[in-house]
Short mmCIF file of C-alpha atoms and ligand atoms in Angstrom, two decimals:
data_model
loop_
_atom_site.label_atom_id
_atom_site.label_comp_id
_atom_site.label_asym_id
_atom_site.label_seq_id
_atom_site.Cartn_x
_atom_site.Cartn_y
_atom_site.Cartn_z
CA UNK A 27 -81.48 218.23 98.10
CA UNK A 28 -84.11 219.96 100.19
CA UNK A 29 -87.68 218.78 100.66
CA UNK A 30 -88.74 222.29 99.62
CA UNK A 31 -90.77 222.62 96.43
CA UNK A 32 -91.17 225.73 94.26
CA UNK A 33 -94.64 226.30 92.60
CA UNK A 34 -95.17 228.35 89.46
CA UNK A 35 -98.71 229.53 88.82
CA UNK A 36 -99.56 230.72 85.29
CA UNK A 37 -103.29 231.55 85.06
CA UNK A 38 -105.10 228.42 86.07
CA UNK A 39 -101.97 226.24 85.51
CA UNK A 40 -99.67 225.31 88.43
CA UNK A 41 -96.21 223.63 88.08
CA UNK A 42 -93.90 222.28 90.80
CA UNK A 43 -90.18 222.11 90.86
CA UNK A 44 -87.63 220.74 93.21
CA UNK A 45 -85.47 223.15 95.26
CA UNK A 46 -81.81 221.90 95.48
CA UNK A 47 -79.25 222.94 98.09
CA UNK A 48 -75.46 223.06 97.50
CA UNK A 49 -72.92 222.79 100.31
CA UNK A 50 -72.81 226.57 100.43
CA UNK A 51 -74.32 229.45 98.42
CA UNK A 52 -77.78 229.99 96.90
CA UNK A 53 -80.28 227.16 96.42
CA UNK A 54 -81.32 226.40 92.79
CA UNK A 55 -84.73 225.67 91.35
CA UNK A 56 -84.47 222.61 89.15
CA UNK A 57 -86.52 223.71 86.20
CA UNK A 58 -85.21 221.08 83.75
CA UNK A 59 -88.78 219.80 83.38
CA UNK A 60 -90.35 223.21 82.77
CA UNK A 61 -90.64 222.93 78.97
CA UNK A 62 -92.07 219.41 79.25
CA UNK A 63 -94.58 220.49 81.97
CA UNK A 64 -95.64 223.91 80.60
CA UNK A 65 -94.49 224.23 76.97
CA UNK A 66 -92.55 227.37 78.05
CA UNK A 67 -88.81 228.26 78.33
CA UNK A 68 -87.13 230.43 80.94
CA UNK A 69 -85.56 233.61 79.53
CA UNK A 70 -82.20 234.70 81.02
CA UNK A 71 -79.87 236.31 78.48
CA UNK A 72 -76.34 236.59 80.05
CA UNK A 73 -77.43 233.91 82.54
CA UNK A 74 -77.55 236.38 85.43
CA UNK A 75 -79.87 234.09 87.42
CA UNK A 76 -78.97 230.69 85.86
CA UNK A 77 -76.82 227.87 87.33
CA UNK A 78 -75.54 225.95 84.20
CA UNK A 79 -74.12 223.02 86.09
CA UNK A 80 -73.30 221.32 89.44
CA UNK A 81 -69.60 221.82 90.34
CA UNK A 82 -67.33 221.07 93.26
CA UNK A 83 -64.31 223.07 92.09
CA UNK A 84 -64.60 226.78 92.88
CA UNK A 85 -67.03 228.77 95.04
CA UNK A 86 -67.45 232.61 94.89
CA UNK A 87 -69.55 234.75 97.22
CA UNK A 88 -69.78 238.01 95.31
CA UNK A 89 -71.26 239.99 98.22
CA UNK A 90 -68.75 238.83 100.86
CA UNK A 91 -65.78 238.89 98.39
CA UNK A 92 -64.94 235.21 98.94
CA UNK A 93 -63.18 232.93 96.46
CA UNK A 94 -62.54 229.24 97.47
CA UNK A 95 -60.83 226.52 95.38
CA UNK A 96 -61.98 223.14 96.62
CA UNK A 97 -62.78 225.01 99.92
CA UNK A 98 -59.35 226.73 100.37
CA UNK A 99 -59.43 230.64 100.28
CA UNK A 100 -57.51 232.18 97.34
CA UNK A 101 -55.40 234.38 99.65
CA UNK A 102 -54.16 231.31 101.61
CA UNK A 103 -53.31 229.40 98.43
CA UNK A 104 -51.54 232.47 96.88
CA UNK A 105 -49.57 233.29 100.00
CA UNK A 106 -48.67 229.78 101.24
CA UNK A 107 -48.68 227.56 98.15
CA UNK A 108 -47.60 227.69 94.53
CA UNK A 109 -49.33 227.42 91.15
CA UNK A 110 -48.60 223.76 90.38
CA UNK A 111 -49.94 222.89 93.89
CA UNK A 112 -53.15 224.80 93.02
CA UNK A 113 -53.27 222.92 89.70
CA UNK A 114 -53.18 219.64 91.51
CA UNK A 115 -55.87 220.83 93.92
CA UNK A 116 -58.14 221.94 91.12
CA UNK A 117 -57.62 218.68 89.11
CA UNK A 118 -57.73 216.11 91.97
CA UNK A 119 -59.75 217.90 94.66
CA UNK A 120 -57.12 217.74 97.48
CA UNK A 121 -53.78 219.47 98.18
CA UNK A 122 -50.92 217.04 97.22
CA UNK A 123 -48.65 215.45 99.81
CA UNK A 124 -44.84 215.58 99.26
CA UNK A 125 -44.72 212.48 96.99
CA UNK A 126 -47.80 213.53 94.96
CA UNK A 127 -46.52 217.00 94.49
CA UNK A 128 -43.07 215.78 93.39
CA UNK A 129 -44.69 213.38 90.86
CA UNK A 130 -47.01 216.07 89.51
CA UNK A 131 -44.17 218.57 89.14
CA UNK A 132 -42.12 215.92 87.35
CA UNK A 133 -44.90 215.08 84.93
CA UNK A 134 -45.50 218.78 84.12
CA UNK A 135 -41.74 219.45 83.73
CA UNK A 136 -41.39 216.67 81.31
CA UNK A 137 -44.20 217.72 79.00
CA UNK A 138 -43.06 221.35 78.41
CA UNK A 139 -41.53 220.84 74.91
CA UNK A 140 -43.66 221.19 71.77
CA UNK A 141 -43.55 218.77 68.81
CA UNK A 142 -40.77 220.48 66.86
CA UNK A 143 -42.82 220.63 63.68
CA UNK A 144 -45.27 223.00 65.51
CA UNK A 145 -42.51 225.65 65.48
CA UNK A 146 -43.23 226.07 61.72
CA UNK A 147 -46.83 227.18 62.62
CA UNK A 148 -45.56 230.49 64.03
CA UNK A 149 -43.90 231.56 60.81
CA UNK A 150 -47.36 231.53 59.18
CA UNK A 151 -48.45 234.55 61.37
CA UNK A 152 -47.47 238.22 60.74
CA UNK A 153 -44.97 239.38 63.34
CA UNK A 154 -47.50 242.04 64.46
CA UNK A 155 -50.35 239.59 64.90
CA UNK A 156 -51.98 239.93 68.28
CA UNK A 157 -50.47 237.07 70.39
CA UNK A 158 -53.88 235.97 71.42
CA UNK A 159 -54.53 235.18 67.67
CA UNK A 160 -51.46 233.02 67.79
CA UNK A 161 -52.55 231.34 71.02
CA UNK A 162 -55.93 230.41 69.59
CA UNK A 163 -54.27 228.99 66.45
CA UNK A 164 -51.39 227.09 67.95
CA UNK A 165 -53.34 225.60 70.99
CA UNK A 166 -56.14 224.45 68.55
CA UNK A 167 -53.33 222.91 66.41
CA UNK A 168 -52.21 220.76 69.30
CA UNK A 169 -55.07 218.41 68.36
CA UNK A 170 -53.27 217.92 65.01
CA UNK A 171 -50.19 216.63 66.76
CA UNK A 172 -51.23 214.70 69.88
CA UNK A 173 -53.69 212.18 68.57
CA UNK A 174 -52.83 209.79 71.45
CA UNK A 175 -54.66 212.07 73.90
CA UNK A 176 -57.86 213.20 72.12
CA UNK A 177 -60.15 210.24 72.99
CA UNK A 178 -62.17 211.90 75.74
CA UNK A 179 -63.83 208.59 76.74
CA UNK A 180 -60.38 207.30 77.91
CA UNK A 181 -59.52 208.56 81.43
CA UNK A 182 -55.76 208.09 80.89
CA UNK A 183 -55.91 210.04 77.62
CA UNK A 184 -57.91 212.87 79.42
CA UNK A 185 -55.17 213.13 82.03
CA UNK A 186 -52.33 213.07 79.44
CA UNK A 187 -54.07 215.86 77.44
CA UNK A 188 -54.56 217.84 80.64
CA UNK A 189 -50.91 217.51 81.67
CA UNK A 190 -49.75 218.35 78.16
CA UNK A 191 -51.77 221.61 78.14
CA UNK A 192 -50.73 222.72 81.58
CA UNK A 193 -47.12 222.00 80.68
CA UNK A 194 -47.07 223.38 77.13
CA UNK A 195 -49.01 226.67 77.63
CA UNK A 196 -45.97 228.53 79.05
CA UNK A 197 -43.88 227.30 76.14
CA UNK A 198 -46.47 228.39 73.54
CA UNK A 199 -47.05 231.74 75.27
CA UNK A 200 -43.32 232.43 75.46
CA UNK A 201 -42.95 231.55 71.75
CA UNK A 202 -45.82 233.90 70.86
CA UNK A 203 -43.99 236.63 72.70
CA UNK A 204 -40.56 235.89 71.15
CA UNK A 205 -42.13 235.72 67.68
CA UNK A 206 -43.74 239.13 68.19
CA UNK A 207 -40.42 240.77 69.11
CA UNK A 208 -38.40 238.97 66.47
CA UNK A 209 -36.19 237.08 68.88
CA UNK A 210 -35.26 233.34 68.61
CA UNK A 211 -37.41 230.89 70.61
CA UNK A 212 -35.88 229.74 73.93
CA UNK A 213 -36.48 226.07 74.80
CA UNK A 214 -37.90 225.09 78.20
CA UNK A 215 -35.45 224.00 80.85
CA UNK A 216 -36.15 221.09 83.27
CA UNK A 217 -33.95 222.57 85.99
CA UNK A 218 -36.21 225.61 86.44
CA UNK A 219 -39.49 225.84 88.28
CA UNK A 220 -42.66 226.54 86.30
CA UNK A 221 -42.71 230.39 86.69
CA UNK A 222 -38.95 230.70 86.39
CA UNK A 223 -38.95 228.53 83.27
CA UNK A 224 -41.57 230.75 81.71
CA UNK A 225 -39.72 234.01 82.51
CA UNK A 226 -36.55 232.38 81.16
CA UNK A 227 -38.24 231.38 77.90
CA UNK A 228 -39.57 234.93 77.53
CA UNK A 229 -36.57 237.01 78.43
CA UNK A 230 -33.38 234.93 77.89
CA UNK A 231 -31.44 235.48 74.65
CA UNK A 232 -28.82 233.12 73.18
CA UNK A 233 -26.17 235.84 73.38
CA UNK A 234 -25.84 235.79 77.20
CA UNK A 235 -26.79 233.92 80.38
CA UNK A 236 -30.12 234.98 81.91
CA UNK A 237 -30.70 234.67 85.67
CA UNK A 238 -34.35 234.79 86.76
CA UNK A 239 -34.92 237.06 89.72
CA UNK A 240 -36.51 234.74 92.34
CA UNK A 241 -38.67 237.54 93.71
CA UNK A 242 -40.09 238.16 90.32
CA UNK A 243 -40.53 234.47 89.67
CA UNK A 244 -42.47 234.17 92.93
CA UNK A 245 -44.64 237.06 91.93
CA UNK A 246 -45.29 235.56 88.45
CA UNK A 247 -46.16 232.20 90.11
CA UNK A 248 -48.65 234.02 92.49
CA UNK A 249 -50.19 235.81 89.53
CA UNK A 250 -50.84 232.47 87.84
CA UNK A 251 -52.46 231.17 91.06
CA UNK A 252 -54.77 234.21 91.19
CA UNK A 253 -55.93 233.53 87.66
CA UNK A 254 -56.28 229.72 87.88
CA UNK A 255 -60.08 229.29 88.00
CA UNK A 256 -63.19 231.30 88.63
CA UNK A 257 -66.38 229.22 88.62
CA UNK A 258 -68.59 229.48 85.49
CA UNK A 259 -67.26 232.62 83.80
CA UNK A 260 -67.74 233.25 80.10
CA UNK A 261 -64.60 231.39 78.91
CA UNK A 262 -65.12 228.44 81.26
CA UNK A 263 -68.80 228.19 80.10
CA UNK A 264 -67.48 228.28 76.51
CA UNK A 265 -65.06 225.36 77.26
CA UNK A 266 -67.88 223.38 78.95
CA UNK A 267 -70.23 223.98 76.04
CA UNK A 268 -67.55 223.02 73.44
CA UNK A 269 -66.70 219.94 75.50
CA UNK A 270 -70.38 218.84 75.82
CA UNK A 271 -70.35 218.09 72.07
CA UNK A 272 -67.42 215.65 72.60
CA UNK A 273 -64.90 217.96 70.92
CA UNK A 274 -61.26 217.14 71.82
CA UNK A 275 -59.77 218.94 74.79
CA UNK A 276 -57.27 220.95 72.75
CA UNK A 277 -60.08 222.40 70.63
CA UNK A 278 -62.12 223.16 73.72
CA UNK A 279 -59.31 225.09 75.39
CA UNK A 280 -58.71 227.01 72.10
CA UNK A 281 -62.35 228.05 72.25
CA UNK A 282 -61.85 229.21 75.91
CA UNK A 283 -58.85 231.30 74.80
CA UNK A 284 -60.98 232.92 72.06
CA UNK A 285 -63.69 233.84 74.53
CA UNK A 286 -61.19 235.19 77.15
CA UNK A 287 -59.79 237.58 74.56
CA UNK A 288 -62.80 239.91 74.83
CA UNK A 289 -62.23 243.22 76.68
CA UNK A 290 -65.25 242.60 78.93
CA UNK A 291 -63.49 239.42 80.18
CA UNK A 292 -59.85 238.52 80.10
CA UNK A 293 -58.93 241.27 77.65
CA UNK A 294 -59.71 243.83 80.43
CA UNK A 295 -56.17 243.69 81.83
CA UNK A 296 -54.76 245.02 78.57
CA UNK A 297 -57.62 247.51 78.22
CA UNK A 298 -57.16 248.68 81.83
CA UNK A 299 -53.46 249.48 81.39
CA UNK A 300 -54.21 251.22 78.07
CA UNK A 301 -56.92 253.25 79.86
CA UNK A 302 -54.59 254.23 82.75
CA UNK A 303 -51.98 255.25 80.24
CA UNK A 304 -54.51 257.29 78.28
CA UNK A 305 -55.62 259.10 81.47
CA UNK A 306 -51.92 259.84 82.00
CA UNK A 307 -52.21 262.08 85.08
CA UNK A 308 -54.43 262.13 88.15
CA UNK A 309 -55.95 265.46 87.23
CA UNK A 310 -57.57 263.93 84.13
CA UNK A 311 -59.40 261.32 86.24
CA UNK A 312 -62.72 263.26 86.71
CA UNK A 313 -63.07 263.54 82.93
CA UNK A 314 -62.83 259.80 82.50
CA UNK A 315 -65.16 259.07 85.47
CA UNK A 316 -67.82 261.29 83.86
CA UNK A 317 -67.42 259.39 80.59
CA UNK A 318 -67.78 256.07 82.46
CA UNK A 319 -71.11 257.28 83.96
CA UNK A 320 -72.46 258.64 80.66
CA UNK A 321 -74.91 256.15 79.14
CA UNK A 322 -74.35 257.60 75.72
CA UNK A 323 -70.66 257.00 76.00
CA UNK A 324 -69.52 253.32 75.44
CA UNK A 325 -66.46 254.02 77.64
CA UNK A 326 -66.31 251.69 80.67
CA UNK A 327 -63.81 251.95 83.59
CA UNK A 328 -61.74 248.90 82.60
CA UNK A 329 -60.70 246.77 85.55
CA UNK A 330 -63.80 247.88 87.47
CA UNK A 331 -66.98 245.92 88.02
CA UNK A 332 -67.83 242.29 87.96
CA UNK A 333 -70.80 240.09 87.21
CA UNK A 334 -70.46 238.30 90.56
CA UNK A 335 -68.30 240.49 92.85
CA UNK A 336 -70.43 243.37 94.09
CA UNK A 337 -67.76 243.89 96.73
CA UNK A 338 -63.98 243.94 96.40
CA UNK A 339 -62.54 241.09 94.19
CA UNK A 340 -60.39 239.17 96.72
CA UNK A 341 -57.81 238.57 93.97
CA UNK A 342 -57.47 242.33 93.33
CA UNK A 343 -56.29 242.89 96.91
CA UNK A 344 -53.54 240.30 96.51
CA UNK A 345 -52.78 241.64 93.05
CA UNK A 346 -52.35 245.11 94.47
CA UNK A 347 -49.85 243.81 97.07
CA UNK A 348 -47.89 242.00 94.39
CA UNK A 349 -47.81 245.18 92.27
CA UNK A 350 -46.20 247.17 95.08
CA UNK A 351 -43.74 244.24 95.76
CA UNK A 352 -42.64 243.96 92.09
CA UNK A 353 -42.38 247.69 91.52
CA UNK A 354 -40.33 247.85 94.76
CA UNK A 355 -37.91 245.20 93.68
CA UNK A 356 -37.55 246.79 90.24
CA UNK A 357 -37.15 250.34 91.65
CA UNK A 358 -40.24 251.52 89.66
CA UNK A 359 -42.35 252.81 92.60
CA UNK A 360 -42.48 256.16 90.81
CA UNK A 361 -44.41 254.66 87.83
CA UNK A 362 -46.95 257.45 86.91
CA UNK A 363 -49.48 254.73 85.84
CA UNK A 364 -49.49 253.47 89.36
CA UNK A 365 -50.17 256.94 90.73
CA UNK A 366 -53.18 257.23 88.36
CA UNK A 367 -54.46 253.74 89.30
CA UNK A 368 -54.30 254.39 93.05
CA UNK A 369 -55.89 257.83 92.74
CA UNK A 370 -58.58 256.48 90.35
CA UNK A 371 -59.38 253.64 92.72
CA UNK A 372 -59.60 256.05 95.69
CA UNK A 373 -61.91 258.51 93.93
CA UNK A 374 -64.13 255.80 92.35
CA UNK A 375 -64.64 254.03 95.61
CA UNK A 376 -65.95 257.29 97.14
CA UNK A 377 -68.20 257.97 94.15
CA UNK A 378 -71.87 257.12 94.55
CA UNK A 379 -72.28 255.92 90.91
CA UNK A 380 -69.71 253.15 91.55
CA UNK A 381 -70.59 252.43 95.14
CA UNK A 382 -74.37 252.14 94.37
CA UNK A 383 -73.70 249.64 91.58
CA UNK A 384 -71.17 247.62 93.56
CA UNK A 385 -68.41 248.48 91.11
CA UNK A 386 -65.02 247.72 92.65
CA UNK A 387 -61.59 247.06 91.16
CA UNK A 388 -61.37 243.50 89.84
CA UNK A 389 -58.27 241.40 89.24
CA UNK A 390 -57.62 243.11 85.89
CA UNK A 391 -57.22 246.60 87.51
CA UNK A 392 -53.73 246.05 88.90
CA UNK A 393 -52.47 243.02 86.95
CA UNK A 394 -51.55 245.11 83.93
CA UNK A 395 -49.27 247.45 85.91
CA UNK A 396 -47.45 244.44 87.43
CA UNK A 397 -47.05 242.60 84.06
CA UNK A 398 -45.79 245.75 82.40
CA UNK A 399 -43.21 246.17 85.21
CA UNK A 400 -42.17 242.53 84.68
CA UNK A 401 -41.34 243.46 81.05
CA UNK A 402 -44.45 242.22 79.13
CA UNK A 403 -46.16 244.44 76.50
CA UNK A 404 -49.95 245.03 77.05
CA UNK A 405 -50.91 242.67 74.18
CA UNK A 406 -49.27 239.79 76.19
CA UNK A 407 -51.35 240.31 79.37
CA UNK A 408 -54.38 238.19 78.29
CA UNK A 409 -52.00 235.57 76.98
CA UNK A 410 -50.68 235.17 80.57
CA UNK A 411 -54.30 235.11 81.83
CA UNK A 412 -55.05 232.25 79.39
CA UNK A 413 -51.80 230.39 80.41
CA UNK A 414 -52.91 230.50 84.11
CA UNK A 415 -56.65 229.77 83.40
CA UNK A 416 -55.89 226.64 81.29
CA UNK A 417 -55.92 224.50 84.47
CA UNK A 418 -59.27 225.91 85.50
CA UNK A 419 -60.74 225.27 82.07
CA UNK A 420 -59.35 221.75 82.10
CA UNK A 421 -60.58 220.93 85.65
CA UNK A 422 -64.08 222.20 84.80
CA UNK A 423 -64.01 220.24 81.38
CA UNK A 424 -62.92 217.03 83.14
CA UNK A 425 -65.67 217.46 85.83
CA UNK A 426 -68.27 217.85 83.06
CA UNK A 427 -67.03 214.90 81.00
CA UNK A 428 -66.92 212.68 84.08
CA UNK A 429 -70.49 213.68 85.13
CA UNK A 430 -72.77 210.69 84.22
CA UNK A 431 -75.74 213.11 83.80
CA UNK A 432 -73.78 215.23 81.25
CA UNK A 433 -75.44 215.86 77.83
CA UNK A 434 -74.79 218.29 75.02
CA UNK A 435 -75.65 221.88 75.92
CA UNK A 436 -78.39 223.19 73.69
CA UNK A 437 -80.15 226.39 74.86
CA UNK A 438 -83.53 227.58 73.29
CA UNK A 439 -84.74 231.05 72.47
CA UNK A 440 -87.55 233.54 72.52
CA UNK A 441 -88.25 233.84 68.75
CA UNK A 442 -89.29 237.39 67.67
CA UNK A 443 -88.58 237.08 63.91
CA UNK A 444 -91.15 236.79 61.03
CA UNK A 445 -93.77 234.06 61.22
CA UNK A 446 -94.22 231.63 58.24
CA UNK A 447 -94.53 233.47 54.81
CA UNK A 448 -94.31 232.21 51.21
CA UNK A 449 -91.37 232.77 48.79
CA UNK A 450 -91.70 235.84 46.44
CA UNK A 451 -90.11 235.44 43.04
CA UNK A 452 -87.42 237.99 42.08
CA UNK A 453 -89.53 239.70 39.46
CA UNK A 454 -92.15 240.47 42.12
CA UNK A 455 -89.85 242.02 44.82
C1 SDX B 383 -63.05 239.09 84.34
O1 SDX B 383 -66.90 236.29 85.29
C2 SDX B 383 -65.73 236.18 85.74
O2 SDX B 383 -65.46 235.57 86.78
C3 SDX B 383 -64.69 236.89 84.99
C4 SDX B 383 -63.26 236.99 85.65
C5 SDX B 383 -62.62 235.61 85.67
O3 SDX B 383 -61.75 235.43 86.52
O4 SDX B 383 -62.94 234.77 84.79
O5 SDX B 383 -63.38 237.52 86.97
C6 SDX B 383 -62.34 237.89 84.86
O6 SDX B 383 -63.57 239.08 83.22
C7 SDX B 383 -63.16 240.28 85.27
C8 SDX B 383 -64.00 241.50 84.60
C9 SDX B 383 -63.05 242.24 83.62
N1 SDX B 383 -63.86 243.24 82.87
C10 SDX B 383 -63.68 244.54 83.08
O7 SDX B 383 -62.99 245.03 83.96
C11 SDX B 383 -64.42 245.38 81.99
C12 SDX B 383 -65.20 246.52 82.71
N2 SDX B 383 -66.28 245.91 83.45
C13 SDX B 383 -67.62 245.92 82.83
O8 SDX B 383 -67.56 245.62 81.46
C14 SDX B 383 -68.62 245.14 83.65
O9 SDX B 383 -68.48 245.48 84.93
C15 SDX B 383 -68.61 243.60 83.56
C16 SDX B 383 -68.76 243.07 82.15
C17 SDX B 383 -67.31 243.05 84.18
C18 SDX B 383 -69.81 243.10 84.34
O10 SDX B 383 -70.93 243.59 83.74
P1 SDX B 383 -72.43 243.15 84.25
O11 SDX B 383 -72.37 242.28 85.46
O12 SDX B 383 -73.15 242.64 83.03
O13 SDX B 383 -73.00 244.43 84.83
P2 SDX B 383 -73.77 245.48 83.94
O14 SDX B 383 -73.09 245.68 82.59
O15 SDX B 383 -75.17 245.10 83.95
O16 SDX B 383 -73.52 246.83 84.76
C19 SDX B 383 -74.40 247.22 85.83
C20 SDX B 383 -74.30 248.66 85.94
C21 SDX B 383 -74.67 249.34 84.60
O17 SDX B 383 -75.22 250.62 84.94
P3 SDX B 383 -76.81 250.86 85.02
O18 SDX B 383 -77.39 250.35 83.69
O19 SDX B 383 -77.28 249.98 86.17
O20 SDX B 383 -76.97 252.28 85.14
O21 SDX B 383 -73.00 249.07 86.25
C22 SDX B 383 -72.51 249.82 85.15
C23 SDX B 383 -73.35 249.51 83.90
O22 SDX B 383 -73.35 250.60 83.04
N3 SDX B 383 -71.12 249.35 84.97
C24 SDX B 383 -70.06 250.19 84.71
C25 SDX B 383 -68.91 249.28 84.66
N4 SDX B 383 -69.30 248.02 84.89
C26 SDX B 383 -70.70 248.08 85.06
N5 SDX B 383 -70.01 251.52 84.48
C27 SDX B 383 -68.72 252.01 84.27
N6 SDX B 383 -67.60 251.24 84.28
C28 SDX B 383 -67.67 249.90 84.42
N7 SDX B 383 -66.48 249.19 84.42
#
């Protein structure tokens, strides 16, 4: 809290508001009493200048290209730790010691199986259904099976539901993939680490033994860490708003998955790879850059730009390194899509239209190339994003539920429709 005050003058009226200071980042004007004081609302579609909550989980400095999880820089977590360690950090606020980490890994490992009756849900989908449609449906259906962890007022049930979702998302994601390619489901294995287990469930077949490449498993794990949480983005805000009504955690996460699907958000990794594939060769880049600048053309450079980062997305740098590492291990360094991506990035970063608007590659620009090299089809990319982001959604949902000041989110509006008028009978219209 600061002792500063903000004064709003409207004509002869004057209103005062508290200025609140966080541990780092912009101060906020607490305008929660504005409507009561002035009979007026603020107006901020897209929430470009609005802080929706108080949070201690993730901090982003968009101009400096900084991303901290509970104070730890994303590059240090991605390079030195692993995904489950980051999950623990996001949920509990501190990095785990040896015993805490072993216990957390054990709890996650022993919640990876699905209720066997859930397997029947998959057969209700068309084989060519987008796997994100399957994820929304099956994750939402968890609330039909795990009634012993849907009482959000019970702390132990909140933690059980959290562990179940972190543990079961890889199983559900792998099953969505297997179902789409017509292969049998592969059950989770407790002798494999989180990322290896996921790759095994995706790419093993009953006909032969499947050894997970440890370098690829490490890359997969790092990709999960890069996607774990990102402050109050659209899907996290969706989860918070759904949770503010008291909806059960499984339903809230399903709402987050639905929001993440959009191409302006988590769907951008699939859209970015499809765009790079459509460009095809570096000589076609200028044509697409012109389209991206043309206000009459809805085409956007997918994987570029960000609501917060007006500098380089720190995750994109690590993602780019991981891309080169994976392509190197797989002997695919001659992937033409990578050539287009690197040339496109180079040209765009020198182009005034992109520089003047702070449009830089975001995490989605390179992730698609890496995931394609790992063997995933483009329609699975956002599924993997939702798998990793589940812990962030859960950590933010728990923080909201455990905030004693929490209340249902209910924005207002600027009404521009018809004022009151009387009904006109059908014979007079
Ligand atoms: C994610 O919020 C998060 O944290 C999200 C995320 C997470 O981890 O949760 O980081 C994950 O969603 C990353 C973003 C993935 N989306 C894409 O890559 C899609 C392409 N990007 C754009 O759709 C856009 O950049 C957004 C949606 C990401 C951000 O849009 P903003 O902040 O609302 O910015 P804007 O639309 O107001 O654009 C400002 C200007 C406009 O031009 P002018 O009107 O000023 O002339 O920049 C232009 C826009 O036309 N612009 C682009 C562009 N992005 C913005 N022009 C061409 N290509 C683009 N990609």
